[in-house]
mmCIF file of C-alpha atoms in Angstrom:
data_model
loop_
_atom_site.group_PDB
_atom_site.id
_atom_site.type_symbol
_atom_site.label_atom_id
_atom_site.label_comp_id
_atom_site.label_asym_id
_atom_site.label_seq_id
_atom_site.Cartn_x
_atom_site.Cartn_y
_atom_site.Cartn_z
ATOM 1 C CA MET A 1 0.046 0.128 -0.088
ATOM 2 C CA GLY A 2 2.926 2.108 0.306
ATOM 3 C CA ASN A 3 4.190 4.814 3.262
ATOM 4 C CA VAL A 4 1.581 6.991 4.442
ATOM 5 C CA SER A 5 2.806 10.631 5.406
ATOM 6 C CA ALA A 6 2.172 10.929 9.558
ATOM 7 C CA ALA A 7 0.164 14.399 8.663
ATOM 8 C CA THR A 8 -0.526 16.258 5.416
ATOM 9 C CA ILE A 9 -1.793 20.048 4.699
ATOM 10 C CA ASN A 10 -3.520 21.492 2.246
ATOM 11 C CA LEU A 11 -3.467 25.580 2.115
ATOM 12 C CA VAL A 12 -6.924 26.713 0.344
ATOM 13 C CA ILE A 13 -6.804 30.938 0.108
ATOM 14 C CA ALA A 14 -10.650 31.880 -1.376
ATOM 15 C CA ASN A 15 -9.143 34.487 -4.019
ATOM 16 C CA GLN A 16 -5.628 34.117 -4.807
ATOM 17 C CA SER A 17 -5.507 37.649 -6.688
ATOM 18 C CA ILE A 18 -5.847 39.790 -3.840
ATOM 19 C CA ILE A 19 -5.473 43.905 -3.199
ATOM 20 C CA PRO A 20 -3.409 45.438 -0.390
ATOM 21 C CA GLY A 21 -5.890 46.884 2.478
ATOM 22 C CA ILE A 22 -8.494 44.138 1.609
ATOM 23 C CA PRO A 23 -8.967 41.368 3.929
ATOM 24 C CA VAL A 24 -8.290 37.834 2.466
ATOM 25 C CA GLN A 25 -9.862 34.400 3.831
ATOM 26 C CA GLY A 26 -8.262 31.137 3.508
ATOM 27 C CA LYS A 27 -8.698 27.534 5.544
ATOM 28 C CA VAL A 28 -5.796 25.257 6.400
ATOM 29 C CA TYR A 29 -6.725 21.534 6.071
ATOM 30 C CA LEU A 30 -4.688 19.217 8.292
ATOM 31 C CA SER A 31 -5.145 15.747 7.906
ATOM 32 C CA VAL A 32 -3.280 13.966 10.821
ATOM 33 C CA ASN A 33 -2.760 9.804 9.464
ATOM 34 C CA HIS A 34 -0.925 8.377 12.423
ATOM 35 C CA GLU A 35 -2.392 7.391 15.998
ATOM 36 C CA LYS A 36 -0.360 10.946 16.541
ATOM 37 C CA VAL A 37 1.552 13.477 15.623
ATOM 38 C CA ASP A 38 3.861 15.338 17.679
ATOM 39 C CA ALA A 39 4.109 19.241 17.198
ATOM 40 C CA GLU A 40 4.618 22.490 18.714
ATOM 41 C CA SER A 41 2.466 24.835 16.318
ATOM 42 C CA LEU A 42 0.576 25.699 12.851
ATOM 43 C CA MET A 43 1.735 28.590 11.850
ATOM 44 C CA LEU A 44 1.083 31.074 9.127
ATOM 45 C CA ARG A 45 3.504 32.876 7.253
ATOM 46 C CA ILE A 46 3.328 35.713 4.426
ATOM 47 C CA THR A 47 6.548 36.399 2.316
ATOM 48 C CA GLY A 48 7.059 39.186 -0.432
ATOM 49 C CA GLY A 49 10.160 39.936 -1.826
ATOM 50 C CA GLU A 50 11.912 41.338 -4.778
ATOM 51 C CA TYR A 51 14.619 39.352 -6.726
ATOM 52 C CA THR A 52 16.988 40.926 -9.763
ATOM 53 C CA CYS A 53 19.709 39.102 -12.058
ATOM 54 C CA ILE A 54 21.917 41.082 -14.525
ATOM 55 C CA ARG A 55 23.838 39.397 -16.831
ATOM 56 C CA GLN A 56 26.555 41.305 -18.317
ATOM 57 C CA VAL A 57 29.166 40.135 -20.790
ATOM 58 C CA THR A 58 32.603 42.084 -21.055
ATOM 59 C CA GLN A 59 35.113 40.945 -24.541
ATOM 60 C CA GLN A 60 38.578 40.766 -24.087
ATOM 61 C CA GLY A 61 40.043 40.292 -26.998
ATOM 62 C CA GLU A 62 38.436 37.148 -28.585
ATOM 63 C CA HIS A 63 37.330 36.001 -24.961
ATOM 64 C CA ALA A 64 33.793 37.051 -23.556
ATOM 65 C CA HIS A 65 33.247 36.841 -20.377
ATOM 66 C CA VAL A 66 30.204 36.728 -18.389
ATOM 67 C CA HIS A 67 29.699 37.801 -14.893
ATOM 68 C CA SER A 68 26.251 37.615 -13.373
ATOM 69 C CA HIS A 69 25.071 40.148 -10.719
ATOM 70 C CA LYS A 70 22.042 38.722 -8.374
ATOM 71 C CA ASN A 71 20.215 40.583 -5.382
ATOM 72 C CA THR A 72 17.357 39.050 -3.399
ATOM 73 C CA SER A 73 15.564 41.191 -0.977
ATOM 74 C CA VAL A 74 12.854 40.253 1.214
ATOM 75 C CA PHE A 75 10.442 43.210 2.264
ATOM 76 C CA LEU A 76 7.106 41.341 4.029
ATOM 77 C CA ASP A 77 7.396 39.010 6.381
ATOM 78 C CA LEU A 78 4.477 38.067 8.406
ATOM 79 C CA THR A 79 4.234 35.300 10.855
ATOM 80 C CA PHE A 80 0.804 34.033 12.337
ATOM 81 C CA PRO A 81 -0.206 30.982 14.865
ATOM 82 C CA LEU A 82 -2.750 29.051 13.493
ATOM 83 C CA ALA A 83 -3.043 27.043 16.727
ATOM 84 C CA VAL A 84 -0.472 26.302 19.696
ATOM 85 C CA VAL A 85 -0.805 22.545 20.607
ATOM 86 C CA GLN A 86 -0.970 22.817 24.549
ATOM 87 C CA ASP A 87 -0.557 19.210 24.599
ATOM 88 C CA GLY A 88 2.095 18.399 22.543
ATOM 89 C CA CYS A 89 0.468 16.672 19.205
ATOM 90 C CA PHE A 90 -2.683 16.512 17.511
ATOM 91 C CA ARG A 91 -4.632 13.181 17.489
ATOM 92 C CA LYS A 92 -5.671 11.077 14.173
ATOM 93 C CA GLY A 93 -8.386 13.070 12.217
ATOM 94 C CA GLN A 94 -9.104 15.946 10.389
ATOM 95 C CA TYR A 95 -8.683 19.703 11.486
ATOM 96 C CA GLU A 96 -9.986 23.065 9.617
ATOM 97 C CA PHE A 97 -8.004 25.951 10.491
ATOM 98 C CA PRO A 98 -9.645 29.370 9.149
ATOM 99 C CA PHE A 99 -8.161 32.498 8.670
ATOM 100 C CA THR A 100 -7.929 35.866 7.688
ATOM 101 C CA PHE A 101 -5.122 38.377 7.086
ATOM 102 C CA THR A 102 -4.581 41.843 5.426
ATOM 103 C CA LEU A 103 -1.467 43.104 3.342
ATOM 104 C CA PRO A 104 -0.698 46.507 4.388
ATOM 105 C CA THR A 105 -1.150 49.124 1.500
ATOM 106 C CA GLY A 106 1.818 50.560 -0.430
ATOM 107 C CA VAL A 107 3.254 47.079 -1.086
ATOM 108 C CA LEU A 108 4.377 46.668 -4.229
ATOM 109 C CA PRO A 109 2.065 44.325 -6.899
ATOM 110 C CA SER A 110 3.046 41.206 -8.312
ATOM 111 C CA MET A 111 5.276 41.207 -11.360
ATOM 112 C CA GLY A 112 7.969 39.633 -13.504
ATOM 113 C CA ALA A 113 10.083 40.834 -16.358
ATOM 114 C CA THR A 114 12.297 39.081 -18.597
ATOM 115 C CA LEU A 115 15.021 41.069 -20.789
ATOM 116 C CA PRO A 116 14.597 40.200 -24.872
ATOM 117 C CA GLY A 117 17.341 37.979 -26.559
ATOM 118 C CA ASN A 118 19.451 36.042 -24.776
ATOM 119 C CA ASP A 119 20.894 38.560 -22.170
ATOM 120 C CA GLY A 120 19.376 36.514 -19.056
ATOM 121 C CA GLY A 121 18.766 39.464 -17.020
ATOM 122 C CA HIS A 122 15.383 39.127 -15.361
ATOM 123 C CA CYS A 123 13.713 40.917 -12.197
ATOM 124 C CA SER A 124 10.625 39.720 -10.297
ATOM 125 C CA VAL A 125 8.466 40.669 -7.060
ATOM 126 C CA SER A 126 6.574 37.807 -5.665
ATOM 127 C CA TYR A 127 4.448 36.521 -2.796
ATOM 128 C CA THR A 128 4.131 33.390 -0.829
ATOM 129 C CA VAL A 129 1.754 32.286 1.440
ATOM 130 C CA GLU A 130 2.914 29.028 3.712
ATOM 131 C CA VAL A 131 1.655 26.901 6.524
ATOM 132 C CA LYS A 132 3.824 25.043 8.354
ATOM 133 C CA LEU A 133 3.166 22.182 10.900
ATOM 134 C CA HIS A 134 6.384 22.819 13.427
ATOM 135 C CA ARG A 135 7.658 19.258 14.682
ATOM 136 C CA ARG A 136 10.133 18.432 18.116
ATOM 137 C CA GLY A 137 13.001 17.014 17.568
ATOM 138 C CA TRP A 138 16.211 17.100 15.185
ATOM 139 C CA PHE A 139 14.726 14.046 13.429
ATOM 140 C CA LYS A 140 11.566 15.093 12.453
ATOM 141 C CA TRP A 141 10.933 17.155 9.607
ATOM 142 C CA ASP A 142 8.005 20.123 9.809
ATOM 143 C CA VAL A 143 5.189 19.540 7.591
ATOM 144 C CA LYS A 144 4.690 22.099 5.123
ATOM 145 C CA HIS A 145 2.853 23.639 2.164
ATOM 146 C CA HIS A 146 2.710 26.949 0.352
ATOM 147 C CA GLN A 147 1.242 28.580 -2.201
ATOM 148 C CA GLU A 148 1.835 31.715 -4.752
ATOM 149 C CA LEU A 149 -0.171 35.005 -3.870
ATOM 150 C CA TRP A 150 -0.759 37.248 -6.823
ATOM 151 C CA VAL A 151 -0.977 41.013 -5.498
ATOM 152 C CA LEU A 152 -2.561 43.626 -7.410
ATOM 153 C CA GLY A 153 -1.779 47.494 -7.656
ATOM 154 C CA THR A 154 -3.932 49.329 -5.164
ATOM 155 C CA PRO A 155 -6.890 50.956 -7.228
ATOM 156 C CA VAL A 156 -6.574 54.659 -7.194
ATOM 157 C CA GLN A 157 -8.553 56.336 -4.640
ATOM 158 C CA HIS A 158 -11.603 58.092 -5.664
ATOM 159 C CA ILE A 159 -11.642 61.736 -5.651
ATOM 160 C CA PRO A 160 -14.535 63.621 -4.847
ATOM 161 C CA ASN A 161 -16.475 65.482 -7.145
ATOM 162 C CA PHE A 162 -15.956 69.541 -6.789
ATOM 163 C CA VAL A 163 -17.494 72.464 -8.404
ATOM 164 C CA THR A 164 -15.410 75.074 -10.159
ATOM 165 C CA TYR A 165 -15.792 78.566 -12.198
ATOM 166 C CA LEU A 166 -13.655 80.041 -14.260
ATOM 167 C CA PRO A 167 -15.242 83.658 -15.499
ATOM 168 C CA PRO A 168 -15.445 84.076 -19.270
ATOM 169 C CA VAL A 169 -12.875 85.747 -21.719
ATOM 170 C CA GLU A 170 -13.325 87.362 -24.576
ATOM 171 C CA TYR A 171 -10.982 86.560 -27.565
ATOM 172 C CA PRO A 172 -11.034 88.035 -31.013
ATOM 173 C CA LEU A 173 -12.031 85.936 -33.993
ATOM 174 C CA ASN A 174 -10.054 86.524 -37.097
ATOM 175 C CA PHE A 175 -10.174 85.019 -40.160
ATOM 176 C CA PHE A 176 -7.341 85.846 -42.639
ATOM 177 C CA CYS A 177 -6.230 89.238 -41.531
ATOM 178 C CA PHE A 178 -10.256 90.304 -40.992
ATOM 179 C CA LYS A 179 -11.257 91.066 -37.449
ATOM 180 C CA ARG A 180 -14.678 88.682 -37.493
ATOM 181 C CA GLY A 181 -15.812 89.476 -34.344
ATOM 182 C CA THR A 182 -14.969 87.649 -30.882
ATOM 183 C CA VAL A 183 -15.697 84.302 -29.004
ATOM 184 C CA ARG A 184 -16.727 84.185 -24.952
ATOM 185 C CA LEU A 185 -15.502 81.073 -23.472
ATOM 186 C CA GLY A 186 -15.971 80.165 -19.435
ATOM 187 C CA LEU A 187 -16.407 77.316 -17.235
ATOM 188 C CA TYR A 188 -18.823 76.657 -14.530
#
């Protein structure tokens, strides 16, 4: 029948394309397949970061040298406990943990770009939601599941209507060299 994992985790997010400042809802499903699974906590982590790779080719005589410059920067790292295990284990069964979180306004939208041709340069801004069942001990692996999250740009704030008045101004109307009258323009 094969080796069945002691526990499995599934992460479901209601809407994977989100807007900062608007709550995101989801559920974590934990399935414990053995009699019990030792655990300390069940944690939800949201990370966001940028990755940049620039490939530079320099020519020295007949030889071309390729240099790669890479940078990774994490600008968002939020961790929330979904469950703190009191007795040190989850018993056999199915568990469901609903969650809600809100990304701060002003975070960068998800994106990716690659230089045209074969230059190898690219950059991206990406977000990941990860759930982890943290297990005690050196020889026990944490049970994890992660999912990409697509962050859309924050919508432009609505500007309320306002009334303005520009007084009329008269302008001369000329046709070739002949004066033909005036026109009055204003705005209300």
